[in-house]
């Protein structure tokens, strides 16, 4: 709560006594998240985790991070908590109605609890391999609270639900059956294609690009494998020829977009070291624009454009590049500053 800040504490005090389903939801405060779900402890870990997951799905959240609930002041057994949390997560993952919640992270701060969670996963691996195979690779990287940047990157195979088709071939004799089987196999192979796209930009793929690949794999007759431990990283696409072609083009488009974004950010960083555009803040101070807006303003002035539209405090402003004045939709005008970084040197 201390890390989240006073705003979150005030919200908790405001909603105290008004909680439903055993929890309340506040803003993320100073934490690197959009929302915080505060649980009212009742020692029913599985029920609480299930409610949180369904709440996240209902509110269309894409990811959620869960601590080892109840192992702190509540004093519950880590092994029991591990079993109940994973029971809730597996049951939730089995539901076909789940569309929005893509990532479930379990954050463990006490290293001695890792064994309890791994053993709980292993028990499920023997009895429910189909579900656990798709979940285990996602869970393992989230168990330890420290950063994993020093570990080797692993290949990622996006989950693909395969519908099997069975051919029953009947014929006058074994030769004709074998010939028909060979003809069917040849026909299938003619429609199959594999293509590999290799590029350093693939290393920059984040949750947005992975979600696009998952969507393509669901809609197209392809299997996509991300080999990000290779140099350069690769994306292998295999399946029906026409779909392999279209997915390959989409992957190339994403790579091009990432390169363009990175190049734009590099230019903005360089320009920011030379000149800084500012807008009024509080107490007669001025605040620097973000680097991309800074570059847009400077380019507009250099190329003698009369006006440029920008956002300041989430409001639309029209900037006069000659007078350095910005006017909002209500006609309110503010003065901007353009400061060369080498002035006075």
Tab-separated table of C-alpha atoms in Angstrom:
chain	number	residue	atom	x	y	z
A	1	UNK	CA	0.000	0.000	0.000
A	2	UNK	CA	2.910	2.357	0.737
A	3	UNK	CA	4.276	1.835	-2.775
A	4	UNK	CA	0.858	2.464	-4.340
A	5	UNK	CA	0.599	5.874	-2.691
A	6	UNK	CA	-1.941	7.926	-0.759
A	7	UNK	CA	-4.458	8.068	-3.625
A	8	UNK	CA	-5.008	4.300	-3.430
A	9	UNK	CA	-5.232	4.409	0.361
A	10	UNK	CA	-7.878	7.142	0.104
A	11	UNK	CA	-9.874	5.075	-2.406
A	12	UNK	CA	-9.764	2.047	-0.103
A	13	UNK	CA	-11.056	4.162	2.763
A	14	UNK	CA	-13.809	5.539	0.533
A	15	UNK	CA	-15.000	2.090	-0.597
A	16	UNK	CA	-14.606	0.380	2.789
A	17	UNK	CA	-17.806	-1.492	3.609
A	18	UNK	CA	-19.094	-1.194	0.034
A	19	UNK	CA	-17.199	-4.164	-1.399
A	20	UNK	CA	-19.014	-6.843	-3.354
A	21	UNK	CA	-17.924	-10.433	-3.993
A	22	UNK	CA	-15.164	-10.066	-1.404
A	23	UNK	CA	-13.035	-7.417	-3.109
A	24	UNK	CA	-12.811	-3.768	-4.147
A	25	UNK	CA	-11.063	-2.263	-7.176
A	26	UNK	CA	-9.003	0.939	-7.139
A	27	UNK	CA	-6.700	2.779	-9.516
A	28	UNK	CA	-3.095	1.609	-9.809
A	29	UNK	CA	-1.639	4.694	-8.109
A	30	UNK	CA	2.158	4.740	-8.272
A	31	UNK	CA	2.376	1.066	-9.272
A	32	UNK	CA	2.976	0.011	-12.875
A	33	UNK	CA	-0.571	-1.242	-13.414
A	34	UNK	CA	-3.927	0.279	-14.336
A	35	UNK	CA	-6.006	-1.231	-11.516
A	36	UNK	CA	-5.533	-2.917	-8.137
A	37	UNK	CA	-8.021	-5.521	-6.870
A	38	UNK	CA	-8.002	-5.638	-3.042
A	39	UNK	CA	-9.207	-8.940	-1.572
A	40	UNK	CA	-11.028	-9.263	1.739
A	41	UNK	CA	-9.285	-12.288	3.281
A	42	UNK	CA	-11.568	-15.234	4.023
A	43	UNK	CA	-9.092	-18.156	3.632
A	44	UNK	CA	-11.031	-19.442	0.572
A	45	UNK	CA	-8.120	-19.001	-1.826
A	46	UNK	CA	-9.550	-20.935	-4.780
A	47	UNK	CA	-12.848	-19.051	-4.613
A	48	UNK	CA	-11.101	-15.689	-4.356
A	49	UNK	CA	-8.741	-16.359	-7.281
A	50	UNK	CA	-11.664	-17.560	-9.395
A	51	UNK	CA	-13.637	-14.373	-8.629
A	52	UNK	CA	-10.657	-12.176	-9.510
A	53	UNK	CA	-10.078	-13.970	-12.833
A	54	UNK	CA	-13.729	-13.671	-13.828
A	55	UNK	CA	-13.733	-10.005	-12.795
A	56	UNK	CA	-10.692	-9.393	-15.022
A	57	UNK	CA	-12.349	-11.176	-17.938
A	58	UNK	CA	-15.605	-9.238	-17.434
A	59	UNK	CA	-13.709	-5.925	-17.413
A	60	UNK	CA	-11.697	-7.044	-20.480
A	61	UNK	CA	-8.302	-6.810	-18.726
A	62	UNK	CA	-5.526	-8.499	-20.713
A	63	UNK	CA	-3.282	-9.500	-17.808
A	64	UNK	CA	-3.291	-9.932	-14.042
A	65	UNK	CA	-0.533	-10.577	-11.471
A	66	UNK	CA	-1.402	-12.559	-8.322
A	67	UNK	CA	0.682	-12.902	-5.138
A	68	UNK	CA	0.741	-16.145	-3.159
A	69	UNK	CA	-2.574	-15.255	-1.482
A	70	UNK	CA	-2.889	-16.047	2.210
A	71	UNK	CA	0.757	-17.009	2.854
A	72	UNK	CA	1.532	-13.760	4.689
A	73	UNK	CA	-0.339	-12.600	7.768
A	74	UNK	CA	-3.094	-15.169	7.155
A	75	UNK	CA	-0.493	-17.896	7.733
A	76	UNK	CA	-1.872	-20.463	5.287
A	77	UNK	CA	0.200	-23.388	4.073
A	78	UNK	CA	2.094	-22.513	0.838
A	79	UNK	CA	1.405	-26.006	-0.543
A	80	UNK	CA	-2.344	-25.620	0.080
A	81	UNK	CA	-2.338	-22.128	-1.442
A	82	UNK	CA	-0.441	-23.384	-4.504
A	83	UNK	CA	-2.980	-26.183	-5.064
A	84	UNK	CA	-5.977	-23.880	-4.695
A	85	UNK	CA	-4.564	-21.094	-6.880
A	86	UNK	CA	-3.610	-23.472	-9.693
A	87	UNK	CA	-6.964	-25.273	-9.417
A	88	UNK	CA	-8.737	-21.958	-9.977
A	89	UNK	CA	-6.462	-20.951	-12.859
A	90	UNK	CA	-6.753	-24.307	-14.664
A	91	UNK	CA	-10.549	-24.321	-14.326
A	92	UNK	CA	-10.675	-20.758	-15.649
A	93	UNK	CA	-8.375	-21.567	-18.608
A	94	UNK	CA	-10.590	-24.487	-19.645
A	95	UNK	CA	-13.585	-22.230	-20.185
A	96	UNK	CA	-14.291	-21.589	-23.864
A	97	UNK	CA	-15.910	-18.249	-23.048
A	98	UNK	CA	-12.587	-16.668	-22.014
A	99	UNK	CA	-11.608	-14.089	-24.657
A	100	UNK	CA	-9.823	-11.142	-23.049
A	101	UNK	CA	-7.577	-12.279	-20.169
A	102	UNK	CA	-4.410	-13.537	-21.881
A	103	UNK	CA	-1.728	-13.511	-19.177
A	104	UNK	CA	-1.940	-14.719	-15.558
A	105	UNK	CA	1.221	-14.102	-13.518
A	106	UNK	CA	1.973	-15.592	-10.099
A	107	UNK	CA	4.516	-13.466	-8.234
A	108	UNK	CA	6.424	-15.199	-5.408
A	109	UNK	CA	8.753	-13.226	-3.165
A	110	UNK	CA	9.848	-16.122	-0.910
A	111	UNK	CA	12.198	-18.487	-2.731
A	112	UNK	CA	11.288	-21.444	-0.490
A	113	UNK	CA	7.721	-21.366	-1.857
A	114	UNK	CA	8.840	-22.108	-5.424
A	115	UNK	CA	9.010	-25.850	-4.728
A	116	UNK	CA	5.392	-25.905	-3.504
A	117	UNK	CA	4.126	-24.314	-6.721
A	118	UNK	CA	6.270	-26.460	-8.998
A	119	UNK	CA	5.182	-29.636	-7.217
A	120	UNK	CA	1.558	-28.558	-7.535
A	121	UNK	CA	2.040	-28.044	-11.272
A	122	UNK	CA	3.784	-31.394	-11.668
A	123	UNK	CA	0.834	-33.197	-10.049
A	124	UNK	CA	-1.451	-31.684	-12.655
A	125	UNK	CA	0.981	-32.418	-15.451
A	126	UNK	CA	0.500	-36.167	-14.997
A	127	UNK	CA	-3.294	-36.143	-14.833
A	128	UNK	CA	-4.140	-33.225	-17.119
A	129	UNK	CA	-1.302	-32.910	-19.628
A	130	UNK	CA	-3.350	-31.236	-22.359
A	131	UNK	CA	-4.236	-28.258	-20.186
A	132	UNK	CA	-0.967	-28.013	-18.303
A	133	UNK	CA	1.228	-28.120	-21.414
A	134	UNK	CA	-0.331	-24.916	-22.605
A	135	UNK	CA	-0.120	-23.275	-19.179
A	136	UNK	CA	3.188	-24.449	-17.695
A	137	UNK	CA	5.490	-22.539	-20.022
A	138	UNK	CA	3.611	-19.344	-19.211
A	139	UNK	CA	3.672	-19.905	-15.444
A	140	UNK	CA	7.329	-20.848	-14.987
A	141	UNK	CA	8.729	-17.493	-16.075
A	142	UNK	CA	6.459	-15.637	-13.667
A	143	UNK	CA	7.226	-17.512	-10.432
A	144	UNK	CA	10.204	-15.458	-9.274
A	145	UNK	CA	9.835	-11.765	-8.576
A	146	UNK	CA	13.322	-10.796	-9.829
A	147	UNK	CA	13.919	-9.806	-13.452
A	148	UNK	CA	14.729	-12.688	-15.813
A	149	UNK	CA	16.695	-10.661	-18.401
A	150	UNK	CA	19.892	-12.647	-17.824
A	151	UNK	CA	18.231	-15.949	-18.781
A	152	UNK	CA	18.405	-17.322	-22.299
A	153	UNK	CA	15.378	-16.562	-24.435
A	154	UNK	CA	13.230	-19.558	-25.313
A	155	UNK	CA	11.275	-20.472	-28.398
A	156	UNK	CA	7.569	-19.751	-28.171
A	157	UNK	CA	5.018	-22.021	-29.830
A	158	UNK	CA	1.665	-20.305	-29.935
A	159	UNK	CA	-1.178	-22.493	-28.737
A	160	UNK	CA	-3.020	-24.080	-31.652
A	161	UNK	CA	-6.189	-26.113	-31.335
A	162	UNK	CA	-5.984	-28.843	-33.985
A	163	UNK	CA	-9.099	-30.554	-35.280
A	164	UNK	CA	-8.161	-34.050	-36.478
A	165	UNK	CA	-9.738	-35.570	-39.572
A	166	UNK	CA	-9.812	-39.375	-39.879
A	167	UNK	CA	-10.013	-41.098	-43.263
A	168	UNK	CA	-11.390	-44.662	-43.384
A	169	UNK	CA	-10.433	-46.244	-46.710
A	170	UNK	CA	-12.202	-49.357	-47.957
A	171	UNK	CA	-11.309	-51.145	-51.195
A	172	UNK	CA	-11.303	-54.386	-53.109
A	173	UNK	CA	-7.768	-55.239	-52.067
A	174	UNK	CA	-4.774	-53.982	-50.084
A	175	UNK	CA	-3.021	-52.553	-53.147
A	176	UNK	CA	-5.932	-50.270	-54.000
A	177	UNK	CA	-6.248	-49.146	-50.371
A	178	UNK	CA	-2.509	-48.360	-50.242
A	179	UNK	CA	-2.705	-46.464	-53.527
A	180	UNK	CA	-5.615	-44.372	-52.265
A	181	UNK	CA	-3.802	-43.636	-48.999
A	182	UNK	CA	-0.721	-42.520	-50.953
A	183	UNK	CA	-2.858	-40.287	-53.195
A	184	UNK	CA	-4.486	-38.582	-50.161
A	185	UNK	CA	-1.093	-37.975	-48.528
A	186	UNK	CA	0.320	-36.482	-51.723
A	187	UNK	CA	-2.727	-34.225	-52.050
A	188	UNK	CA	-2.293	-32.961	-48.488
A	189	UNK	CA	1.438	-32.343	-48.927
A	190	UNK	CA	0.848	-30.339	-52.112
A	191	UNK	CA	-1.258	-27.902	-50.093
A	192	UNK	CA	1.324	-27.575	-47.314
A	193	UNK	CA	4.008	-24.883	-47.147
A	194	UNK	CA	6.546	-23.684	-44.600
A	195	UNK	CA	8.088	-20.222	-44.593
A	196	UNK	CA	10.635	-18.693	-42.228
A	197	UNK	CA	10.946	-14.954	-41.621
A	198	UNK	CA	14.206	-13.887	-39.925
A	199	UNK	CA	14.858	-10.356	-38.692
A	200	UNK	CA	16.455	-8.652	-35.677
A	201	UNK	CA	13.251	-6.630	-35.189
A	202	UNK	CA	11.412	-9.814	-34.119
A	203	UNK	CA	13.272	-9.527	-30.806
A	204	UNK	CA	11.196	-6.395	-30.129
A	205	UNK	CA	7.863	-8.223	-30.454
A	206	UNK	CA	5.803	-7.549	-27.325
A	207	UNK	CA	2.334	-8.578	-26.107
A	208	UNK	CA	0.682	-6.601	-28.915
A	209	UNK	CA	2.493	-8.445	-31.712
A	210	UNK	CA	2.124	-11.826	-29.961
A	211	UNK	CA	-1.645	-11.227	-29.673
A	212	UNK	CA	-1.801	-10.486	-33.416
A	213	UNK	CA	0.077	-13.715	-34.183
A	214	UNK	CA	-2.280	-15.685	-31.927
A	215	UNK	CA	-5.285	-14.174	-33.681
A	216	UNK	CA	-3.842	-15.023	-37.112
A	217	UNK	CA	-3.210	-18.581	-36.001
A	218	UNK	CA	-6.792	-18.934	-34.752
A	219	UNK	CA	-8.292	-17.585	-37.992
A	220	UNK	CA	-5.911	-19.142	-40.507
A	221	UNK	CA	-4.919	-22.734	-41.192
A	222	UNK	CA	-1.352	-22.239	-39.984
A	223	UNK	CA	0.957	-22.987	-37.081
A	224	UNK	CA	3.283	-20.176	-35.984
A	225	UNK	CA	6.500	-20.753	-34.033
A	226	UNK	CA	8.539	-17.867	-32.630
A	227	UNK	CA	12.260	-18.725	-32.399
A	228	UNK	CA	13.579	-15.730	-30.466
A	229	UNK	CA	16.685	-17.509	-29.133
A	230	UNK	CA	18.238	-17.638	-32.609
A	231	UNK	CA	20.343	-14.888	-34.162
A	232	UNK	CA	18.624	-13.285	-35.908
A	233	UNK	CA	15.281	-14.301	-34.310
A	234	UNK	CA	12.894	-16.178	-36.602
A	235	UNK	CA	9.191	-16.779	-37.076
A	236	UNK	CA	8.343	-20.099	-38.708
A	237	UNK	CA	4.939	-20.330	-40.397
A	238	UNK	CA	3.608	-23.660	-41.673
A	239	UNK	CA	0.234	-24.748	-42.985
A	240	UNK	CA	-1.959	-24.332	-46.063
A	241	UNK	CA	-0.092	-22.445	-48.792
A	242	UNK	CA	-2.475	-19.523	-49.270
A	243	UNK	CA	-2.653	-18.860	-45.518
A	244	UNK	CA	1.128	-19.144	-45.108
A	245	UNK	CA	1.531	-16.455	-47.773
A	246	UNK	CA	-0.967	-14.058	-46.169
A	247	UNK	CA	0.397	-14.553	-42.628
A	248	UNK	CA	3.973	-14.061	-43.884
A	249	UNK	CA	2.971	-10.735	-45.398
A	250	UNK	CA	1.378	-9.663	-42.106
A	251	UNK	CA	4.558	-10.611	-40.192
A	252	UNK	CA	6.625	-8.541	-42.641
A	253	UNK	CA	4.231	-5.623	-42.107
A	254	UNK	CA	4.683	-5.853	-38.310
A	255	UNK	CA	8.473	-5.974	-38.680
A	256	UNK	CA	8.401	-2.910	-40.933
A	257	UNK	CA	6.197	-1.064	-38.431
A	258	UNK	CA	8.541	-1.876	-35.529
A	259	UNK	CA	11.587	-0.717	-37.488
A	260	UNK	CA	9.807	2.489	-38.431
A	261	UNK	CA	8.823	3.122	-34.796
A	262	UNK	CA	12.347	2.445	-33.512
A	263	UNK	CA	13.840	4.717	-36.177
A	264	UNK	CA	11.363	7.451	-35.272
A	265	UNK	CA	12.213	7.109	-31.571
A	266	UNK	CA	15.937	7.273	-32.358
A	267	UNK	CA	15.487	10.467	-34.364
A	268	UNK	CA	13.336	11.972	-31.612
A	269	UNK	CA	15.990	11.135	-28.998
A	270	UNK	CA	18.720	12.750	-31.072
A	271	UNK	CA	16.687	15.905	-31.702
A	272	UNK	CA	15.722	16.130	-28.018
A	273	UNK	CA	19.406	16.532	-27.208
A	274	UNK	CA	19.518	19.601	-29.463
A	275	UNK	CA	16.248	21.447	-28.841
A	276	UNK	CA	13.430	21.203	-26.298
A	277	UNK	CA	9.830	22.436	-26.660
A	278	UNK	CA	7.956	23.233	-23.451
A	279	UNK	CA	4.440	24.115	-22.288
A	280	UNK	CA	3.349	25.876	-19.051
A	281	UNK	CA	3.232	23.793	-15.892
A	282	UNK	CA	2.496	24.856	-12.320
A	283	UNK	CA	4.058	27.683	-10.298
A	284	UNK	CA	5.290	29.530	-13.401
A	285	UNK	CA	7.355	26.536	-14.485
A	286	UNK	CA	7.500	24.894	-17.903
A	287	UNK	CA	7.209	21.189	-18.756
A	288	UNK	CA	8.978	19.476	-21.668
A	289	UNK	CA	6.858	17.806	-24.353
A	290	UNK	CA	7.370	14.100	-24.910
A	291	UNK	CA	10.153	13.392	-27.386
A	292	UNK	CA	7.953	12.456	-30.348
A	293	UNK	CA	5.806	15.599	-29.994
A	294	UNK	CA	9.023	17.579	-29.521
A	295	UNK	CA	10.262	16.276	-32.877
A	296	UNK	CA	6.946	16.987	-34.612
A	297	UNK	CA	7.001	20.593	-33.382
A	298	UNK	CA	10.612	21.151	-34.435
A	299	UNK	CA	10.069	19.618	-37.880
A	300	UNK	CA	6.957	21.747	-38.392
A	301	UNK	CA	8.923	24.896	-37.562
A	302	UNK	CA	11.945	23.947	-39.683
A	303	UNK	CA	9.732	23.233	-42.695
A	304	UNK	CA	7.872	26.525	-42.093
A	305	UNK	CA	4.460	25.032	-41.427
A	306	UNK	CA	2.106	27.648	-39.964
A	307	UNK	CA	0.280	25.384	-37.490
A	308	UNK	CA	0.473	21.992	-35.785
A	309	UNK	CA	-2.127	20.217	-33.620
A	310	UNK	CA	-0.828	18.733	-30.352
A	311	UNK	CA	-2.214	17.458	-27.051
A	312	UNK	CA	-1.447	19.182	-23.736
A	313	UNK	CA	-2.970	17.733	-20.551
A	314	UNK	CA	-5.122	15.502	-22.811
A	315	UNK	CA	-6.663	18.558	-24.499
A	316	UNK	CA	-6.350	19.505	-28.169
A	317	UNK	CA	-4.271	22.613	-28.930
A	318	UNK	CA	-3.455	24.336	-32.223
A	319	UNK	CA	0.103	25.666	-32.162
A	320	UNK	CA	1.038	28.777	-34.140
A	321	UNK	CA	4.654	28.034	-35.134
A	322	UNK	CA	5.416	31.732	-35.758
A	323	UNK	CA	4.198	33.150	-32.435
A	324	UNK	CA	4.746	29.961	-30.355
A	325	UNK	CA	1.222	30.289	-28.967
A	326	UNK	CA	-1.127	27.329	-28.515
A	327	UNK	CA	-4.933	27.695	-28.519
A	328	UNK	CA	-7.398	25.066	-27.260
A	329	UNK	CA	-10.906	24.315	-28.549
A	330	UNK	CA	-12.411	26.906	-26.177
A	331	UNK	CA	-10.138	29.681	-27.412
A	332	UNK	CA	-7.802	29.702	-24.398
A	333	UNK	CA	-4.237	30.580	-25.424
A	334	UNK	CA	-0.960	29.633	-23.729
A	335	UNK	CA	2.670	30.473	-24.556
A	336	UNK	CA	5.147	27.754	-25.492
A	337	UNK	CA	8.914	27.780	-25.226
A	338	UNK	CA	11.528	26.535	-27.697
A	339	UNK	CA	14.918	26.146	-26.007
A	340	UNK	CA	18.097	25.183	-27.872
A	341	UNK	CA	20.158	22.882	-25.641
A	342	UNK	CA	23.464	24.450	-26.713
A	343	UNK	CA	22.418	27.975	-25.697
A	344	UNK	CA	24.910	29.546	-23.346
A	345	UNK	CA	27.634	26.987	-24.069
